[in-house]
mmCIF file of C-alpha atoms (C1' of nucleotides) in Angstrom:
data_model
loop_
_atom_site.group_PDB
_atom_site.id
_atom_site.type_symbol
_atom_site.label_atom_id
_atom_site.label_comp_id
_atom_site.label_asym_id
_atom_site.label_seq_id
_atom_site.Cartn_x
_atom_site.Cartn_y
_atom_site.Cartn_z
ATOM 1 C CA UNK A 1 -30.778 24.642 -48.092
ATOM 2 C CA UNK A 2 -28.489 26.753 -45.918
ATOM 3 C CA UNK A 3 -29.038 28.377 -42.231
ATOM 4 C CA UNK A 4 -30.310 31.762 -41.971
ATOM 5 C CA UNK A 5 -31.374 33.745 -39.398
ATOM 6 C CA UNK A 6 -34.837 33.274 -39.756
ATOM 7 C CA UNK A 7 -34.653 29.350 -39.764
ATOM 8 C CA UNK A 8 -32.575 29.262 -36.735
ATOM 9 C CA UNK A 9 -34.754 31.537 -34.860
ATOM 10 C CA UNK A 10 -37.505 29.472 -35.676
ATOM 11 C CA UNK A 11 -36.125 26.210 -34.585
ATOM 12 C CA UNK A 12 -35.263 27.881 -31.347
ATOM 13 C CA UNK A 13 -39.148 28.859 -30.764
ATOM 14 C CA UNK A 14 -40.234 25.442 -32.023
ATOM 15 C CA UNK A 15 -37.839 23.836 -29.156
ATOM 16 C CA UNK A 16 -39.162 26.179 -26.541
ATOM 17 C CA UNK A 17 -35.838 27.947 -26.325
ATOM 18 C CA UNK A 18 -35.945 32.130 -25.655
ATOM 19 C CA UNK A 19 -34.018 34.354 -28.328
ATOM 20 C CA UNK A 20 -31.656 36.036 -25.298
ATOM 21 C CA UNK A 21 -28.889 38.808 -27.073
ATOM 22 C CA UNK A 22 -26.110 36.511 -25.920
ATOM 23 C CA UNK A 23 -28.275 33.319 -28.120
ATOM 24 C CA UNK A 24 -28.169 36.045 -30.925
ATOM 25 C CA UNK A 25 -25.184 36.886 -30.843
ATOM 26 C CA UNK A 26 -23.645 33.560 -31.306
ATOM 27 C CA UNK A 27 -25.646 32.720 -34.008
ATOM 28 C CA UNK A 28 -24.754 35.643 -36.037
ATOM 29 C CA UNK A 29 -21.176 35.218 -35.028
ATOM 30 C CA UNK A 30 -21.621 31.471 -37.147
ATOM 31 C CA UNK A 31 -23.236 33.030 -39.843
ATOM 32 C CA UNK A 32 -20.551 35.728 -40.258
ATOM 33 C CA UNK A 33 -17.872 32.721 -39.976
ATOM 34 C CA UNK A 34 -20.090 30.161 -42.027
ATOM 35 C CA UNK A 35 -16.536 28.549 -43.080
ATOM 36 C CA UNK A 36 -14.793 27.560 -40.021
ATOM 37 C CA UNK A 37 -14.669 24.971 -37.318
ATOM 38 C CA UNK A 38 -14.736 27.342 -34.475
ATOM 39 C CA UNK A 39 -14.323 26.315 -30.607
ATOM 40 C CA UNK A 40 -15.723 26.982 -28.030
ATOM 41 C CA UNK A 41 -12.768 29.884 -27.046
ATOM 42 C CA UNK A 42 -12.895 30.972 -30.451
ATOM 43 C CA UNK A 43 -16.603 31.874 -30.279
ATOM 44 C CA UNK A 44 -16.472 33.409 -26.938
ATOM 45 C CA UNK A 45 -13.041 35.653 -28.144
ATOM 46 C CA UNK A 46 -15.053 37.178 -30.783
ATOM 47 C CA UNK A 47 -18.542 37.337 -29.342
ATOM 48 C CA UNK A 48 -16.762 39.068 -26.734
ATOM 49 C CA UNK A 49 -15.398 42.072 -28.993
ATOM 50 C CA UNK A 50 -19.394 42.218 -29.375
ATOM 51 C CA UNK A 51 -20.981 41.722 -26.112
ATOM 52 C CA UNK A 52 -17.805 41.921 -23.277
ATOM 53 C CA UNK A 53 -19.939 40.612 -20.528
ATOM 54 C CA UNK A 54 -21.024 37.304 -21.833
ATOM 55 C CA UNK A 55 -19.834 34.299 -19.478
ATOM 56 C CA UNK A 56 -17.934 31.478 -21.124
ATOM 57 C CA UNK A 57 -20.012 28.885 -19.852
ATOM 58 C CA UNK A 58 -22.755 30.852 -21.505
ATOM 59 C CA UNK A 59 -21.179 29.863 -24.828
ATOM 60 C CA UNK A 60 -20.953 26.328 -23.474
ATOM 61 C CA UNK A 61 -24.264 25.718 -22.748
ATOM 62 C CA UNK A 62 -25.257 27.545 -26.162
ATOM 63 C CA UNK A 63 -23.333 25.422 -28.599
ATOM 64 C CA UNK A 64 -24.601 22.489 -26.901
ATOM 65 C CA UNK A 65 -28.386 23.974 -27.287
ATOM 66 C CA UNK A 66 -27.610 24.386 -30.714
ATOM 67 C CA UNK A 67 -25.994 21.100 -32.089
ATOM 68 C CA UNK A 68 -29.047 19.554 -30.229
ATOM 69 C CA UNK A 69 -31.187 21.263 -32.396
ATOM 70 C CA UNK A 70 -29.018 20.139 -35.574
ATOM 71 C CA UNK A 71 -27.998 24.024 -35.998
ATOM 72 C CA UNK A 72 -24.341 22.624 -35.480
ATOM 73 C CA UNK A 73 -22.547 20.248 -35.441
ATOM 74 C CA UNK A 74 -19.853 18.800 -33.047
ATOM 75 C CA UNK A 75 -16.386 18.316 -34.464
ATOM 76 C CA UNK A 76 -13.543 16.368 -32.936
ATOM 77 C CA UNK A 77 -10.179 16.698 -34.232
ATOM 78 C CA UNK A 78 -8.609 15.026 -31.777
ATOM 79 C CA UNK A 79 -6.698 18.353 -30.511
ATOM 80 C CA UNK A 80 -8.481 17.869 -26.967
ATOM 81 C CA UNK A 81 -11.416 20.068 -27.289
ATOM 82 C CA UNK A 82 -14.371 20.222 -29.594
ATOM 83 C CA UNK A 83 -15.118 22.862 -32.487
ATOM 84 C CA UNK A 84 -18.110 23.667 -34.119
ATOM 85 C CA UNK A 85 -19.485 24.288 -37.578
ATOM 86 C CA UNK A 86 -23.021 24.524 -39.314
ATOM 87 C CA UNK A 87 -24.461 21.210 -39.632
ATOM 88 C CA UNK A 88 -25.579 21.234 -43.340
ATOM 89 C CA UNK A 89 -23.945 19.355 -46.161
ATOM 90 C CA UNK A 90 -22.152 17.396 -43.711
ATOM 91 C CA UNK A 91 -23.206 14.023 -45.386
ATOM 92 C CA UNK A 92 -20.538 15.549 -48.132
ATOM 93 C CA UNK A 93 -17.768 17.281 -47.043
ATOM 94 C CA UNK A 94 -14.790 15.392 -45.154
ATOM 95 C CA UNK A 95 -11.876 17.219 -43.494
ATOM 96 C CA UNK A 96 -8.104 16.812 -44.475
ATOM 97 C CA UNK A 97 -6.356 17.840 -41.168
ATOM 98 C CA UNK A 98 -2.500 18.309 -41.371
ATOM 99 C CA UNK A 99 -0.265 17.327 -39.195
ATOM 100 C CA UNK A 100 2.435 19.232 -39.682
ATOM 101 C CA UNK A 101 0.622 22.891 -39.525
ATOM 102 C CA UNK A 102 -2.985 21.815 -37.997
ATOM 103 C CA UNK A 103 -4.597 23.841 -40.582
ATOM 104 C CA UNK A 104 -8.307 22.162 -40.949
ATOM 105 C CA UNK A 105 -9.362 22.216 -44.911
ATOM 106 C CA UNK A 106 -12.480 20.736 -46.430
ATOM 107 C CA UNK A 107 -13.217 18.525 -49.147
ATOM 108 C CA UNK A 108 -16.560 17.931 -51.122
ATOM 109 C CA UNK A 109 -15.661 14.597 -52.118
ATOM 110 C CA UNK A 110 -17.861 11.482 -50.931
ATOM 111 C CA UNK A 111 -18.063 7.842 -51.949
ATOM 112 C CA UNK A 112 -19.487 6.932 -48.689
ATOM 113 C CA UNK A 113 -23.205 6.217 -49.930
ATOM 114 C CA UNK A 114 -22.446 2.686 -51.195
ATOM 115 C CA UNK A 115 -20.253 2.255 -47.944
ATOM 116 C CA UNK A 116 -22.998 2.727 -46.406
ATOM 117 C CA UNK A 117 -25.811 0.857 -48.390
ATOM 118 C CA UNK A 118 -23.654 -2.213 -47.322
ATOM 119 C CA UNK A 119 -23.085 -1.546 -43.703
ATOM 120 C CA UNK A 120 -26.600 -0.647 -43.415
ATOM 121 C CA UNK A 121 -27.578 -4.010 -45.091
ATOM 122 C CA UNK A 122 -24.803 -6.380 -43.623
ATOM 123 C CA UNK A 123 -24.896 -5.040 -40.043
ATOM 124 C CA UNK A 124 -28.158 -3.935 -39.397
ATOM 125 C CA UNK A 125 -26.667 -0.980 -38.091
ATOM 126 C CA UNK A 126 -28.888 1.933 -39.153
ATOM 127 C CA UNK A 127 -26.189 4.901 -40.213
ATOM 128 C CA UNK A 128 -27.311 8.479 -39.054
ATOM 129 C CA UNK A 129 -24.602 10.145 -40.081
ATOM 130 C CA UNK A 130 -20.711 10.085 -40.574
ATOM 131 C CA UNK A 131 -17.547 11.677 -40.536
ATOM 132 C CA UNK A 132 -14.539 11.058 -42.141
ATOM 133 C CA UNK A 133 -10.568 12.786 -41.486
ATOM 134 C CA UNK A 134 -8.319 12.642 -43.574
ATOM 135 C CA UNK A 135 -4.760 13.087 -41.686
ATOM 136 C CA UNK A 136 -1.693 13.964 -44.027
ATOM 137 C CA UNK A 137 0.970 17.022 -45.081
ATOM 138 C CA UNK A 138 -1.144 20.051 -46.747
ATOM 139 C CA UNK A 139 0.129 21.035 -49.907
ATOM 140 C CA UNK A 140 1.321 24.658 -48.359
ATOM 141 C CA UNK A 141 3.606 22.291 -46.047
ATOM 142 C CA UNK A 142 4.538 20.751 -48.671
ATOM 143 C CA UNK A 143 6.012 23.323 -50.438
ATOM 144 C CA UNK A 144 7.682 24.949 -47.479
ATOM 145 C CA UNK A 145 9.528 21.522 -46.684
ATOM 146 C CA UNK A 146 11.789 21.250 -50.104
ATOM 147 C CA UNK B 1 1.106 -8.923 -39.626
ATOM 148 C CA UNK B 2 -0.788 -8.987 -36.452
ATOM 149 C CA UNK B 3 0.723 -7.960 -33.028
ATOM 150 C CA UNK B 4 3.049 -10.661 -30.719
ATOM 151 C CA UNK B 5 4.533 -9.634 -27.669
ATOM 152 C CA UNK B 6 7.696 -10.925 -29.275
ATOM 153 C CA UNK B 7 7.488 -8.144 -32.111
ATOM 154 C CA UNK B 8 6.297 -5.116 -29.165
ATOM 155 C CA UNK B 9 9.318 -5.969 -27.228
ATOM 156 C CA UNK B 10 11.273 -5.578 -30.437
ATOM 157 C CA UNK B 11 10.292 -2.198 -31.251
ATOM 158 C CA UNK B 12 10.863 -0.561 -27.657
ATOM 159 C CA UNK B 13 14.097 -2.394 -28.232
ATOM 160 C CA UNK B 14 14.690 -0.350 -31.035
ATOM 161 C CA UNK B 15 13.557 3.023 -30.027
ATOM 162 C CA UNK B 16 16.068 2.638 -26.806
ATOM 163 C CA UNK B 17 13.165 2.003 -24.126
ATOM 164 C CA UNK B 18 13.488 -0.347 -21.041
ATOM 165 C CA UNK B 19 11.310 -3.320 -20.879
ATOM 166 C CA UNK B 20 9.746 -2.779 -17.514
ATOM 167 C CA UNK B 21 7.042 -4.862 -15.706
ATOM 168 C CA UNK B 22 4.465 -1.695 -15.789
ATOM 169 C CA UNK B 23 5.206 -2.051 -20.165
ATOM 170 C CA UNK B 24 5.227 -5.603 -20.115
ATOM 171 C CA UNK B 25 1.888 -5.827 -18.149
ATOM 172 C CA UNK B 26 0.114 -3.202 -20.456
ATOM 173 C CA UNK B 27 0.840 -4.701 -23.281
ATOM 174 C CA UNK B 28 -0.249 -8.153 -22.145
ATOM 175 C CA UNK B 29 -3.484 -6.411 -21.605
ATOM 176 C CA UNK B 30 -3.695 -5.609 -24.812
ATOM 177 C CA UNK B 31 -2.858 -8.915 -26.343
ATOM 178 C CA UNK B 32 -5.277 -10.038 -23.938
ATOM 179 C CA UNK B 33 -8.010 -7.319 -25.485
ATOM 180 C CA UNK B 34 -6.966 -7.169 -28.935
ATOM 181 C CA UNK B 35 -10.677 -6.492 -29.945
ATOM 182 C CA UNK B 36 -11.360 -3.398 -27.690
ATOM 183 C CA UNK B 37 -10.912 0.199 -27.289
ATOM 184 C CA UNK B 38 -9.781 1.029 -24.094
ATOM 185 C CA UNK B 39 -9.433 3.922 -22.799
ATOM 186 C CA UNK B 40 -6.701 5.011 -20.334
ATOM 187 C CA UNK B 41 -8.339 4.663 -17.401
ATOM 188 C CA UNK B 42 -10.077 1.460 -18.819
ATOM 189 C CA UNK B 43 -6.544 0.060 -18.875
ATOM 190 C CA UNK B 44 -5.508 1.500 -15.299
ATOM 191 C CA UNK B 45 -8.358 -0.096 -13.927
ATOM 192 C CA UNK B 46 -7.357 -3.846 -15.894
ATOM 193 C CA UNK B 47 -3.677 -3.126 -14.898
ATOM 194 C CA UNK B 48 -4.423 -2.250 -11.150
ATOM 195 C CA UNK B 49 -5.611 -6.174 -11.227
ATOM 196 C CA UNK B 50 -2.475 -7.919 -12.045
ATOM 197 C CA UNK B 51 -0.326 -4.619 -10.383
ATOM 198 C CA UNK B 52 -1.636 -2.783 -7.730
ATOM 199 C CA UNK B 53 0.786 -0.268 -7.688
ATOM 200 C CA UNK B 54 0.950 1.218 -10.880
ATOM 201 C CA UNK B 55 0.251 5.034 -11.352
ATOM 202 C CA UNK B 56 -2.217 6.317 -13.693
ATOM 203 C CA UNK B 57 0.856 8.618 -14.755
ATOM 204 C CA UNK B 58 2.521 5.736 -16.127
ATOM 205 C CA UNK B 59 -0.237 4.282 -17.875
ATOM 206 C CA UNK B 60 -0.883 7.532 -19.763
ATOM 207 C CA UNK B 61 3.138 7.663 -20.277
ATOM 208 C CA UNK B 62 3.037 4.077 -21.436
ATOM 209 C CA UNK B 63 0.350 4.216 -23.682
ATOM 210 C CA UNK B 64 1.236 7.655 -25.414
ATOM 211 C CA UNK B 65 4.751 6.084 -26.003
ATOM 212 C CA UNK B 66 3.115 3.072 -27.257
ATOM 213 C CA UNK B 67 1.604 5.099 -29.757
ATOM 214 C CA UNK B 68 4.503 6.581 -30.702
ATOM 215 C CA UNK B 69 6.894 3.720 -31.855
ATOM 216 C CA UNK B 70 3.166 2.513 -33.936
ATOM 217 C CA UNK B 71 2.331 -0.219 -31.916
ATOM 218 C CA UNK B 72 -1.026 1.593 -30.633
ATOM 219 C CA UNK B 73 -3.574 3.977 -32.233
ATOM 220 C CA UNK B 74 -5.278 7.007 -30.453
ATOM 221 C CA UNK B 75 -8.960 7.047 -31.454
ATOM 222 C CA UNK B 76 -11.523 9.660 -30.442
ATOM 223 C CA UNK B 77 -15.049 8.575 -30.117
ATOM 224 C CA UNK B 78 -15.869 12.344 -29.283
ATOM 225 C CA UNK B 79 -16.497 11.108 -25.790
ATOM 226 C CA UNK B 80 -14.283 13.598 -23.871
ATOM 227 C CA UNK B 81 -11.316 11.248 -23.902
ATOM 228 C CA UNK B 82 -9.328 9.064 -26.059
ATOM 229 C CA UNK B 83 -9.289 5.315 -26.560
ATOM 230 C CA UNK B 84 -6.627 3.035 -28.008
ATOM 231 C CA UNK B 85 -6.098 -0.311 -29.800
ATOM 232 C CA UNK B 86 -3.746 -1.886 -31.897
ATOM 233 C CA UNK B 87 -2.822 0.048 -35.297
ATOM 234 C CA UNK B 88 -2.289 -2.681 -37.408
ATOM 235 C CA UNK B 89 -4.505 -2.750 -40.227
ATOM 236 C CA UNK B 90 -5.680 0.641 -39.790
ATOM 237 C CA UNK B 91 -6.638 1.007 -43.030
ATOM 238 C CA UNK B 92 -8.971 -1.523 -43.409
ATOM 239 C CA UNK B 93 -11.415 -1.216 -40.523
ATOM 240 C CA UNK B 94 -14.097 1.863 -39.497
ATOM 241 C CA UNK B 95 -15.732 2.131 -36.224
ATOM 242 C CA UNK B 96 -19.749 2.575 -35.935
ATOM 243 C CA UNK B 97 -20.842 4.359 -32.901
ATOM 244 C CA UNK B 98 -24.092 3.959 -31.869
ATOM 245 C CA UNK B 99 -25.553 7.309 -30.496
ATOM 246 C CA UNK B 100 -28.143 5.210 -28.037
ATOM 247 C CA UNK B 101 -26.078 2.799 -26.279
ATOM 248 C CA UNK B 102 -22.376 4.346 -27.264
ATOM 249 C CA UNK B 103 -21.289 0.811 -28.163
ATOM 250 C CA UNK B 104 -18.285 0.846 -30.585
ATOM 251 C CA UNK B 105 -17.892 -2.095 -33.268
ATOM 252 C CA UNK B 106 -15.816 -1.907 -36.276
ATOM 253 C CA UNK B 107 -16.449 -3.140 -40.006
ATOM 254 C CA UNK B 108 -14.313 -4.094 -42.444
ATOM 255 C CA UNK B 109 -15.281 -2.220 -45.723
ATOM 256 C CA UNK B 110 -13.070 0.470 -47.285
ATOM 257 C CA UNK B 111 -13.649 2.251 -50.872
ATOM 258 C CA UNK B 112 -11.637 4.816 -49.653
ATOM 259 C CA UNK B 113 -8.630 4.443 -51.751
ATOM 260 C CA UNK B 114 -10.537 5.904 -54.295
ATOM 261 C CA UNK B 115 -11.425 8.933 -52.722
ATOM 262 C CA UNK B 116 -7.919 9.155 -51.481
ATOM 263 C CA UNK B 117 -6.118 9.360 -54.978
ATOM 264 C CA UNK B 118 -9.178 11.826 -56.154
ATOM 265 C CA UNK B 119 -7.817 14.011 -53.116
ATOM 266 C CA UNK B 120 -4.009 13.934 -53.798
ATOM 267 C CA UNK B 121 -4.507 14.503 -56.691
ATOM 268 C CA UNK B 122 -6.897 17.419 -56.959
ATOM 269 C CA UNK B 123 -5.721 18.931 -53.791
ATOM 270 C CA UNK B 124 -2.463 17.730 -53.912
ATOM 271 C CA UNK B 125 -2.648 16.873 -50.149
ATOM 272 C CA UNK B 126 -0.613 13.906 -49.040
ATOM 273 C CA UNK B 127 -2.509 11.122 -47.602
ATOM 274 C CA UNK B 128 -1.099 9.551 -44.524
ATOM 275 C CA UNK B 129 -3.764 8.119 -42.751
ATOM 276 C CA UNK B 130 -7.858 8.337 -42.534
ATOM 277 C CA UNK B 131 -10.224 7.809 -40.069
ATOM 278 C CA UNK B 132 -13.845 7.034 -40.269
ATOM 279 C CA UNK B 133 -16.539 6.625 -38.117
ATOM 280 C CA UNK B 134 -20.606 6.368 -38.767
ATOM 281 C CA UNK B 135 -22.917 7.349 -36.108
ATOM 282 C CA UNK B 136 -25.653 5.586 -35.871
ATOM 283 C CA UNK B 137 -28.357 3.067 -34.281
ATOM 284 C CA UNK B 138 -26.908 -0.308 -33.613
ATOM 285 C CA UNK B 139 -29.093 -3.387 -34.446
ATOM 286 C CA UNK B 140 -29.421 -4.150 -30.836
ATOM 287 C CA UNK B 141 -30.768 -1.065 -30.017
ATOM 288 C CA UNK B 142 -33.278 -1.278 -32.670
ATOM 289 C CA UNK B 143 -34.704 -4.579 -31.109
ATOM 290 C CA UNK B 144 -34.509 -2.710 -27.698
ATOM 291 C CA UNK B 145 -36.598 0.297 -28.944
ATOM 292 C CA UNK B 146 -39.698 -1.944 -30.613
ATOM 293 C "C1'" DG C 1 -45.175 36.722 -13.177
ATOM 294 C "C1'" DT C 2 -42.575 32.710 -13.870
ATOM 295 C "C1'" DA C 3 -39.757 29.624 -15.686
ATOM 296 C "C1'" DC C 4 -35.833 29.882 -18.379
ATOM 297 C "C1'" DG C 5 -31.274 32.099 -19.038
ATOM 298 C "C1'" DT C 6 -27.242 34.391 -17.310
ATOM 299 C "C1'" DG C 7 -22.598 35.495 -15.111
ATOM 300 C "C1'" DC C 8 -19.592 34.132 -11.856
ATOM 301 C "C1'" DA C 9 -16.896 31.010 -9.274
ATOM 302 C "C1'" DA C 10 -16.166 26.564 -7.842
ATOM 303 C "C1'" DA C 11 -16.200 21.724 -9.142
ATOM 304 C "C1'" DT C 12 -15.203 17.898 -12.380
ATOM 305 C "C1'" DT C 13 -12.780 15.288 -15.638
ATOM 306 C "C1'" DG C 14 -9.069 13.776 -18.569
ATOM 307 C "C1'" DT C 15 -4.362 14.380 -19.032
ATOM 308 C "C1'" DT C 16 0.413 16.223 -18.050
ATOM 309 C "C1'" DT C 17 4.346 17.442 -15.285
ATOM 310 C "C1'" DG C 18 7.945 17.907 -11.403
ATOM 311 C "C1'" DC C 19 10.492 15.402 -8.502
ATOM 312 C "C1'" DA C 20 12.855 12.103 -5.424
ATOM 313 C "C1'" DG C 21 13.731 7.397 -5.339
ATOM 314 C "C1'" DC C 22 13.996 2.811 -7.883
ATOM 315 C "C1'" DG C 23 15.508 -0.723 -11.197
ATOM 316 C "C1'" DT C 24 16.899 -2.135 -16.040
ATOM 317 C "C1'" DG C 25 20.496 -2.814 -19.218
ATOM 318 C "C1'" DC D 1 26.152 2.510 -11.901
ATOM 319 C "C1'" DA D 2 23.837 5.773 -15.025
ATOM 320 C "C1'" DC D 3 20.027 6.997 -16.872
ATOM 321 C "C1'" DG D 4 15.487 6.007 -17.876
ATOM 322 C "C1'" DC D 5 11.262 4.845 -15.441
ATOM 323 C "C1'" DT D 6 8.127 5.001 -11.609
ATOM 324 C "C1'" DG D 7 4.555 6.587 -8.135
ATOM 325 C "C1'" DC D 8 2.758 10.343 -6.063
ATOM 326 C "C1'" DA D 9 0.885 14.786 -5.815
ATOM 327 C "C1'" DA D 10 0.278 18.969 -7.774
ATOM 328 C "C1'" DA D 11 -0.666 21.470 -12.080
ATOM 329 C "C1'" DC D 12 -3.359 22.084 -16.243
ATOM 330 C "C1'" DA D 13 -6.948 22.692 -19.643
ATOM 331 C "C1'" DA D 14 -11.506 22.019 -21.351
ATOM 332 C "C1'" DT D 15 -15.903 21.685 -19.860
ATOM 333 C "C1'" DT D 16 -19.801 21.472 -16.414
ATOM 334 C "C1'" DT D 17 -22.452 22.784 -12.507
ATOM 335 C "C1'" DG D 18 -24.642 25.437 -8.442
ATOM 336 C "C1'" DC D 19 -26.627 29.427 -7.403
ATOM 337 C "C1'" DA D 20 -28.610 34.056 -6.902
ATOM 338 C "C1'" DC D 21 -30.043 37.450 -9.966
ATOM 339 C "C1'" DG D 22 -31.993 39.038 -14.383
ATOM 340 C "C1'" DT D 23 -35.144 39.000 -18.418
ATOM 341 C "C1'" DA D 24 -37.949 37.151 -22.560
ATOM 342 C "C1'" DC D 25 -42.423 35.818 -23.386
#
DNA sequence: GTACGTGCAAATTGTTTGCAGCGTG
DNA sequence: CACGCTGCAAACAATTTGCACGTAC
């Protein structure tokens, strides 16, 4: 069910991509950070503490490689740049995003399917996939506005 | 409960903003494209029409204000740069992007109160607003591709 | 060995800002 | 007539691209 390793490496071969140290790298860098949405600055900050002379556009052009191969996927939280996260499960987890702190938390709640059933059949609009923000005041804010 | 130029007016009225011909042009854009999602430059290029001599400064000034007082809504299509359309009834529409042709149409279904009160109450995170959008193939695509 | 991958720097793209002059209320 | 608003140009920030060199297969 989830990435490993192995299964990415694979998908690389099957795609006729090479396994380069930087590609490596990166990957292992998600694995070790399986739970957050990381950019593209984030990634290259901390695969830099492992490998100082990778290039940030090498990062680029590898998150790209990867969420065309369905490794990750392409989040937009509307903060002007992209992050990334693994693209399993994504059919049920939804983000709460608050707008107060910015802090990024997941949910595992989804209701979506019969949404979708009826789009699918009313439209004609065949659904690939979907993502769904919720925008609001985390309950940490919350508690530090009383 | 929809939009008049009447109402607009009204609200930069309130919030202490001159009614300029730059505002008053935008806005009649708007009205005039109720059922798109223009992006800033989209709207430069309408407004350049009717007023040559408008800066794209002001149209990004105009439009982020706009969004302020409520009268617009930033949307991100994950395109690299941010749309905008009229915020009324926000809660009742979702967009479906098609991945092949990047057309954006909206539907009307929503079964996401449910979800919401599920999420406030086991996460105690305080709903203001949701977005959703389903990627997908639009039915004129499909026809295209047989 | 060769095509793909890399680092670097320069280019692009969307958006923001500083400023002197203009126009609304 | 004051202050907000404008156009212009320059500044910014995220991302992409061109290119000569390097390396996985």
């Amino acid at each position: 069910m989830s990435h490993s390793f192995e299964k990415i490496c694979q998908l690389l071969k099957e795609h006729n991509y090479k396994l380069t140290p930087q590609r490596i790298t990166i990957i292992e860098m998600f694995l070790e950070n399986r739970d957050q949405h990381l950019s593209a600055e984030d990634v290259y900050d901390l695969v830099k503490q492992e490998a100082p002379d990778i290039g940030l556009a090498t990062v680029y052009r590898t998150l790209e490689m990867l969420a065309q191969i369905g490794v990750l996927l392409k989040m937009d939280f509307g903060e002007g740049r992209l992050r990334y996260e693994f693209s399993e499960g994504v059919h049920h987890h939804h983000h709460l995003i608050c707008v107060q702190c910015g802090n990024v938390s997941e949910v595992e709640e989804d209701l979506l399917d019969l949404m979708e059933a009826k789009i699918e059949e009313e439209e004609g609009f065949t659904i690939i996939d979907h993502q769904v923000k919720f925008f609001g005041i985390c309950k940490k804010c919350q508690d530090n506005n009383i």
